[in-house]
Structure formats: structure tokens, C-alpha cells
Amino acid sequence: MNDTANHALRPTLVVLASTYPRWSGDPEPAFVHELSRRLVQRFHVIAIVPDALGADQSGLHDGVEVIRYRYAPRLLQTLVNDGGIVSNLRRSRWKLLLLPSFVLAQAWCLWRLLHKTRVDAIHAHWLLPQGLIAVLLRKLSNRRPALLVTSHGADLYALRGYWMNVLKRFVIRNADAVSVVSAAMCSELKRIGAFVESKVAVRPMGVDLLEAFKPDPRVSRSDFELLFVGRLVEKKGLRYLIDVMPNVLESVPDARLTIVGFGPELPCLKKRVDDHGLGHKIQFVGAEPQSRLPAYYQRATVFVAPFVEAESGDQEGLGLVAIEAAGCGCPVVLGDVPGAHGLLDASCAKFVRPKDASELAAAIVELLTDRAGRECLAARARERVAKAVDWGVVSGEYADLIDGVVNARS
């Protein structure tokens, strides 16, 4: 069967997103693309995403028809990457000037697509701005595809204030269905008066636990290596991990910390390491593609993600890095923010109060010095996440959710 005939047999799904891989192996979070490419068996998937310097051209990628839109001269298209929109705006206020063209360019691409292609459903990742774009264009157009909006956390927690909450409520009330990536986010929706029980479902993003993020018996696990993986932004809490390393080293002199990631806090974090005189104990690896991450998790003794609530209110919606670590059989220490409990609990991970140096150091030392305890914890975590967040499970649930809203409107 040729591609044209195959497209005709599948409903057309348009995906709107901000964060999306710029090229194969891009270290930017890839969960939107990972979900989209797994939906192509049931949908003709078209992704409308921002262009960036060095990004691949528009075209077919892993079965997804990717449309990259420009919103500024290419050198200035820096609103999304290296930290995310919220962090980039806080660090560089001039980037507020990019917001209008960023939103309007994505809206224009969707408007043109709606008027030249039969679109059965839209999946808007993030309430703002993608959810708002989709809701407004559906109201303005005589073509009204089904609409699923997914909140990943930053859009819900960090975008605060009266008018932001008004817009969030507007989007949710006008969407056909809404998903959040952890149950904790439902509490925030209720707090701002945006929770609609008949519309809101908890659906996490997934992790490839069958082929990629799994234990590898060929890799020897270290006895003293701590690992951090993630964007170097405030809500990840890395500064607090660096600050407790002297306390950890008092009890475990051979301990060392490997940091994998990139982001706007890198210069100040490196200075923090230098101020503590820990350059020989803490290594910044930089950004790594997803394909190389399993080896870090498989080798590390303990994975540490000391999540905190940022000054802006932003916090983790789910914390997929913890799931990746658990999938690889690495025991996990987490900052006790609500989203961290989405899939793990105290039976299979160590939780510490955010910003509590003594609790964080004690949890790390306990796991470093108790091999049997950490192996037991890791085994329980692996068993727990494998049942809930492998991409095979997650993509099937999202496909069913999208099918449901399409059928409800037909």
C-alpha cells in the first residue's frame, strides 16, 4: 500500500509543541517526538514545532511529518532550547520580544494546515501557549478537530498569576480532553479552579524500558559514583547536591559525582564546585544524547535528583530521569516534591525534604554504604516502573485517549 493510501486510512493527528529534537541525537528532551513516532501506526502524525539553529529541515522523521516554523532570524531562535522557555525568559529578558512571533508563527502554520488538510485531532503539548493556540483557532475556524491538551508541569506551576490562571481555565474548559503527567498536578488544577473531572486524565510520558533503559549485566556498577542527569535549571536542585558533597565525603571519602546535562545554571554551578574545592570529585560531562544515557545509569551507584520548587513556582511534573535510572537498576534519591511521587514511593526510592542538606547527605551516605539495601530498593523500583511507563503501555493509552475524543465528536 502506498503512503497516500495509508494516510487516507488513518486519522490525521496534528501535534503542537515547543520542545522537540532539533536533530537525531539532540540532547534536548525528546518525549514529544518519542510519543509521536509511536502513534504513527494508528494516526497520520504531523508535528508543528519551532525551528532552531542547526535543526533538521522539515520533512519525515521516524514516520512523523515534521513542520518546522521560523519565528525570528535563525541566529535569534533561542527561546526554547538550552533550558526551556521559562528559564530562558528569566535569564534573558530581551527574549520576551520573541514571544509574539513564536506564538503567531505556530498559529499561522496550524491555521494553514486546518484549511488545506482534513485534521481529525490536535494534541497540544503544554496548556500555554500551544493549548491556547489550538482552542482559539478551533473557535475561529469552521473546521473543529478533536482536541487533547497535555500539561507537563512548567506550564502549570511556573506560569502564575491571575491572568495566567484565567487562560489555563479557558483552555481546559474548551478542550475535549486534558492529560497531566502526574496525579500531583490534579491538585494544582483544583487550586486554580481548572480541574474538570470528566476531562482530566493522568497519563505520564514514557521511557523505553524494554530496549534502552534496562540493566546490563556486562556493565560493572561502581561502588562510589553518584549521578545527576538533567537540565541545569533551578528546579532540579543540583546546587544543593553540590553543597552536601563535603558532608558525604566525610563519611565516604571515595565518593564522586558525575553531572550529565546542560542549561543556564552551568557557570554558577561550576563556580560552586570550585568554591568547595571539589574539582577532583565532581565532573561535568555536558549534554549527552539519549542513546548514551543508559550507560551512565547502569554504572552509577546512586542516582540523585534533589528536586525543589523554584522561586517562580516551577517544579517537576513527573521526573522522567528518575524513571530512566530505576529502569537501569540504579537506586534513586529524590527531592520530595509532589510530582516525584507520580510513579515512585518510599518503598522503592529515598525521598528527602527539598533543600534539607542533612537529610540529603544522610540518604546518600546510607545507600553508598549499604549494598544490599540499595540493590533491594533498585529492584523494587524497576519492577514498579516497568508496569506503568514503558512506551508500549504509554503510547497505547494516549492513542486510545485520542481515538476516544475523535469518536466522541464524530
XYZ file of C-alpha atoms in Angstrom:
410
model
C 0.000 0.000 0.000
C 1.472 3.423 -0.880
C 1.853 6.251 1.618
C -1.063 8.250 0.201
C -3.475 5.358 0.574
C -2.108 4.560 4.025
C -2.650 8.177 5.154
C -6.235 8.015 3.959
C -6.892 5.027 6.229
C -5.541 6.712 9.355
C -6.978 9.744 11.135
C -4.742 12.797 10.895
C -3.279 13.971 14.197
C -1.528 17.348 14.472
C 0.947 17.702 17.325
C 1.813 21.172 18.648
C 4.915 21.502 20.829
C 7.719 23.799 21.885
C 10.405 21.324 22.942
C 11.260 18.911 20.147
C 14.523 17.305 18.946
C 16.379 19.525 16.523
C 18.297 16.622 15.009
C 18.896 12.927 15.614
C 20.717 12.532 18.919
C 19.791 16.001 20.153
C 20.231 16.104 23.981
C 17.076 18.220 24.333
C 14.146 16.299 25.905
C 12.621 14.078 23.213
C 9.425 12.813 24.874
C 7.047 14.583 22.458
C 8.748 13.008 19.455
C 9.061 9.634 21.168
C 5.313 9.587 21.742
C 4.514 10.936 18.276
C 6.578 8.343 16.434
C 4.841 5.568 18.339
C 1.433 6.886 17.275
C 2.125 6.616 13.544
C 0.705 3.082 13.395
C -2.734 4.479 14.246
C -2.524 8.103 13.030
C -1.004 10.181 10.269
C 1.043 12.383 12.612
C 2.052 15.933 11.683
C 4.176 17.859 14.211
C 4.308 21.673 14.091
C 7.396 22.694 16.062
C 9.786 25.664 16.210
C 12.876 25.863 14.059
C 16.297 26.373 15.657
C 19.864 26.970 14.567
C 21.256 23.718 13.175
C 17.890 21.931 13.192
C 16.984 19.401 10.520
C 14.773 20.607 7.715
C 11.051 19.973 7.722
C 10.229 16.505 6.466
C 9.545 12.931 7.501
C 11.342 11.828 10.685
C 10.649 8.361 12.112
C 7.308 8.367 10.301
C 6.293 11.782 11.711
C 5.738 14.607 9.233
C 7.637 17.443 10.949
C 6.896 21.067 10.029
C 9.437 23.493 11.489
C 8.342 27.112 11.574
C 10.640 30.131 11.804
C 9.815 32.869 14.272
C 12.969 35.041 14.013
C 16.262 35.214 12.124
C 17.836 31.811 12.709
C 20.606 33.053 14.999
C 17.985 34.584 17.291
C 15.753 31.499 17.503
C 16.884 30.770 21.066
C 13.634 30.914 23.027
C 13.194 27.175 23.602
C 16.489 25.310 23.795
C 19.186 25.120 26.475
C 16.911 25.381 29.476
C 13.331 25.771 28.285
C 11.177 28.841 27.646
C 10.540 29.797 31.293
C 14.216 29.608 32.280
C 15.349 31.402 29.134
C 12.936 34.267 29.726
C 14.080 34.672 33.327
C 17.738 34.663 32.297
C 17.401 36.916 29.214
C 14.511 39.346 29.425
C 15.053 40.508 25.845
C 13.698 37.145 24.685
C 10.235 38.362 25.640
C 10.414 40.116 22.256
C 10.452 36.677 20.599
C 7.218 35.512 22.209
C 4.694 37.215 19.884
C 6.300 35.904 16.698
C 6.833 32.470 18.304
C 3.124 32.140 19.067
C 1.823 33.763 15.882
C 4.071 31.699 13.607
C 2.896 28.433 15.147
C -0.719 29.605 14.992
C -0.325 30.543 11.321
C 1.113 27.100 10.464
C -1.802 25.408 12.198
C -4.348 27.715 10.538
C -2.972 26.933 7.068
C -2.959 23.214 7.812
C -6.545 23.247 9.056
C -7.675 24.833 5.784
C -5.810 22.567 3.388
C -5.919 19.197 5.181
C -8.585 17.197 6.944
C -7.384 17.202 10.551
C -9.154 14.767 12.859
C -7.410 15.660 16.114
C -4.910 18.069 17.657
C -2.592 17.081 20.502
C -1.299 20.282 22.083
C 1.633 19.745 24.438
C 1.534 22.405 27.177
C -1.519 24.430 28.159
C 0.236 27.660 27.195
C 0.844 28.643 24.533
C 0.057 25.525 22.457
C -3.267 24.704 24.125
C -4.411 28.317 23.811
C -3.431 28.414 20.125
C -5.435 25.270 19.403
C -8.520 26.434 21.322
C -8.616 29.849 19.642
C -8.120 28.505 16.112
C -10.835 25.918 16.612
C -13.212 28.720 17.583
C -12.217 30.846 14.573
C -12.306 28.023 12.046
C -15.301 26.172 10.665
C -13.193 23.006 10.966
C -13.139 21.804 14.542
C -10.994 18.719 15.119
C -10.947 16.951 18.474
C -8.500 18.499 20.954
C -6.343 16.842 23.605
C -4.113 19.125 25.686
C -1.261 17.750 27.808
C 0.353 19.681 30.671
C 3.912 18.679 31.522
C 4.418 20.800 34.636
C 6.224 24.047 33.852
C 3.149 25.468 32.103
C 1.026 24.682 35.152
C 3.398 25.537 38.006
C 5.624 28.333 36.698
C 3.147 30.455 34.727
C 1.418 32.045 37.703
C -0.830 34.991 38.347
C -4.471 35.890 37.856
C -4.451 36.207 34.076
C -2.361 33.105 33.545
C -4.849 31.108 35.601
C -7.714 32.607 33.595
C -6.062 31.389 30.388
C -5.413 27.914 31.814
C -9.061 27.572 32.844
C -10.151 28.798 29.401
C -8.017 26.181 27.650
C -9.168 23.303 29.841
C -12.850 24.184 29.574
C -12.632 24.346 25.785
C -10.548 21.206 25.220
C -12.181 17.836 24.659
C -9.731 16.116 26.991
C -6.762 17.088 29.161
C -3.918 14.927 30.402
C -1.399 15.670 33.127
C 1.761 13.639 33.627
C 1.312 13.004 37.361
C -1.536 12.805 39.859
C 0.029 15.628 41.886
C -0.775 18.049 39.074
C -4.502 17.464 39.616
C -4.146 19.186 42.988
C -2.707 22.262 41.300
C -5.544 22.270 38.760
C -8.021 22.179 41.648
C -6.192 25.004 43.410
C -6.606 27.331 40.431
C -10.186 26.219 39.720
C -9.279 24.456 36.469
C -9.973 20.831 37.357
C -12.784 19.274 35.316
C -13.133 15.676 36.465
C -14.812 14.465 33.290
C -11.979 15.791 31.123
C -8.754 15.343 33.100
C -6.761 12.095 32.979
C -3.359 11.238 34.429
C -1.127 9.972 31.633
C 2.657 10.077 32.134
C 5.176 10.321 29.346
C 7.073 7.102 28.726
C 10.545 5.603 28.886
C 11.944 2.810 26.690
C 12.362 0.244 29.457
C 12.500 -2.780 27.153
C 15.327 -1.860 24.786
C 17.253 1.110 26.195
C 16.828 1.844 29.902
C 17.371 -1.582 31.399
C 20.067 -3.286 33.492
C 23.075 -4.562 31.556
C 24.973 -7.422 33.243
C 28.000 -6.608 31.097
C 28.413 -3.214 32.810
C 30.114 -3.223 36.207
C 28.361 -0.980 38.708
C 30.597 1.395 40.620
C 30.721 1.357 44.420
C 31.034 5.099 44.967
C 29.671 7.040 41.969
C 26.778 9.456 42.385
C 24.967 10.532 39.217
C 22.867 13.549 38.294
C 21.167 13.803 34.874
C 19.014 16.717 33.739
C 18.735 20.302 32.658
C 20.828 22.637 34.775
C 17.948 24.793 35.969
C 16.809 25.847 39.433
C 14.027 23.291 39.949
C 16.447 20.382 39.538
C 18.141 21.354 42.815
C 21.682 20.462 41.710
C 23.229 23.289 43.740
C 22.076 21.547 46.932
C 23.695 18.280 45.895
C 26.981 20.065 45.221
C 26.769 21.786 48.604
C 26.367 18.497 50.535
C 29.270 16.734 48.823
C 31.752 17.786 51.568
C 29.467 16.137 54.142
C 29.177 12.989 52.008
C 32.955 12.823 51.581
C 33.494 12.937 55.334
C 31.701 9.576 55.578
C 32.609 8.126 52.175
C 35.959 9.596 51.052
C 35.917 7.698 47.743
C 32.566 9.154 46.635
C 32.447 11.178 43.428
C 29.694 12.913 41.456
C 29.098 12.804 37.697
C 26.831 15.514 36.249
C 25.253 14.952 32.826
C 23.317 17.879 31.399
C 23.355 21.460 30.239
C 21.482 24.659 30.957
C 21.668 28.256 32.145
C 22.948 27.463 35.658
C 26.144 25.795 34.406
C 28.535 28.742 35.102
C 27.301 29.313 38.659
C 27.318 25.573 39.405
C 30.917 25.241 38.223
C 31.853 28.193 40.434
C 30.147 26.448 43.364
C 32.281 23.367 42.766
C 35.434 25.494 42.651
C 34.443 27.346 45.843
C 34.167 23.994 47.628
C 37.482 22.837 46.165
C 35.802 19.767 44.686
C 37.004 19.888 41.100
C 38.698 16.497 41.568
C 35.493 14.921 42.890
C 32.786 16.406 40.640
C 32.815 16.002 36.869
C 30.626 17.971 34.434
C 30.171 15.741 31.388
C 27.939 18.146 29.456
C 24.998 17.275 27.243
C 24.633 13.686 26.072
C 22.172 12.173 23.571
C 19.533 9.791 24.897
C 21.349 6.826 23.381
C 24.328 7.326 25.714
C 22.403 7.839 28.957
C 21.756 4.171 29.823
C 25.489 3.531 30.265
C 25.671 6.244 32.937
C 22.692 4.861 34.850
C 23.976 1.281 34.559
C 27.362 2.257 36.002
C 26.309 4.632 38.790
C 25.974 3.545 42.407
C 23.184 6.008 43.245
C 21.157 8.430 41.135
C 20.354 11.713 42.901
C 17.679 14.196 41.759
C 17.263 16.712 44.610
C 14.176 18.417 43.120
C 12.996 21.707 44.634
C 10.306 24.269 43.937
C 11.908 27.130 42.016
C 11.424 30.750 43.003
C 8.998 31.107 40.080
C 6.899 28.224 41.426
C 8.125 25.847 38.726
C 8.688 22.250 39.787
C 8.911 18.781 38.320
C 5.734 17.431 36.778
C 6.988 13.839 36.729
C 10.785 13.488 36.685
C 11.448 11.051 33.856
C 15.161 10.906 34.670
C 14.304 9.074 37.905
C 12.312 6.549 35.879
C 15.237 6.086 33.484
C 17.553 5.434 36.435
C 15.110 2.989 38.027
C 14.738 1.193 34.713
C 18.503 0.649 34.623
C 18.516 -0.777 38.143
C 20.089 2.278 39.773
C 18.762 3.223 43.244
C 17.234 6.685 43.430
C 17.287 9.618 45.880
C 14.666 12.293 45.136
C 13.699 15.708 46.418
C 10.213 15.313 47.878
C 8.153 17.493 45.531
C 4.626 16.295 44.625
C 5.440 15.274 41.052
C 8.229 12.962 42.213
C 5.576 10.651 43.679
C 3.942 10.119 40.298
C 5.388 6.619 39.894
C 7.785 6.025 42.801
C 7.121 5.972 46.522
C 9.050 5.381 49.762
C 9.017 1.606 49.213
C 11.282 1.895 46.180
C 13.101 5.260 46.438
C 14.605 7.548 49.060
C 12.757 10.857 49.439
C 14.290 13.864 51.205
C 12.851 17.223 52.089
C 13.789 19.783 49.405
C 16.803 21.928 50.348
C 17.422 19.885 53.528
C 21.194 19.330 53.474
C 21.346 16.904 56.402
C 18.589 14.651 55.020
C 20.112 14.640 51.542
C 23.602 13.786 52.808
C 22.268 11.071 55.137
C 20.237 9.390 52.374
C 23.217 9.376 50.011
C 25.616 8.008 52.630
C 23.130 5.324 53.666
C 22.857 3.978 50.127
C 26.585 4.249 49.406
C 27.385 2.175 52.498
C 24.593 -0.427 52.245
C 24.973 -2.517 49.097
C 22.199 -4.990 49.971
C 19.783 -2.181 50.846
C 20.351 -0.233 47.665
C 20.093 -3.343 45.480
C 16.759 -4.219 47.080
C 15.464 -0.668 46.613
C 16.548 -0.643 42.969
C 14.873 -3.978 42.228
C 11.547 -2.780 43.649
C 11.757 0.479 41.662
C 12.494 -1.344 38.400
C 9.532 -3.663 38.918
C 7.208 -0.758 39.708
C 8.026 1.464 36.720
C 8.129 -1.350 34.175
C 4.385 -1.883 34.600
C 3.421 1.748 34.105
C 5.711 3.816 31.905
C 7.251 1.697 29.196
C 6.479 3.432 25.896
C 4.487 0.437 24.711
C 1.996 0.979 27.538
C 2.013 4.780 27.466
C 1.644 5.206 23.694
C -1.266 2.774 23.663
C -3.045 4.749 26.386
C -2.531 8.024 24.519
C -3.719 6.503 21.238
C -6.872 5.262 22.965
C -7.426 8.679 24.557
C -7.105 10.448 21.190
C -9.341 7.890 19.496
C -11.903 8.474 22.220
C -12.136 12.233 21.688
C -12.216 11.792 17.900
C -15.064 9.298 18.115
C -16.951 11.463 20.603
C -17.001 14.357 18.109
C -17.922 12.271 15.063
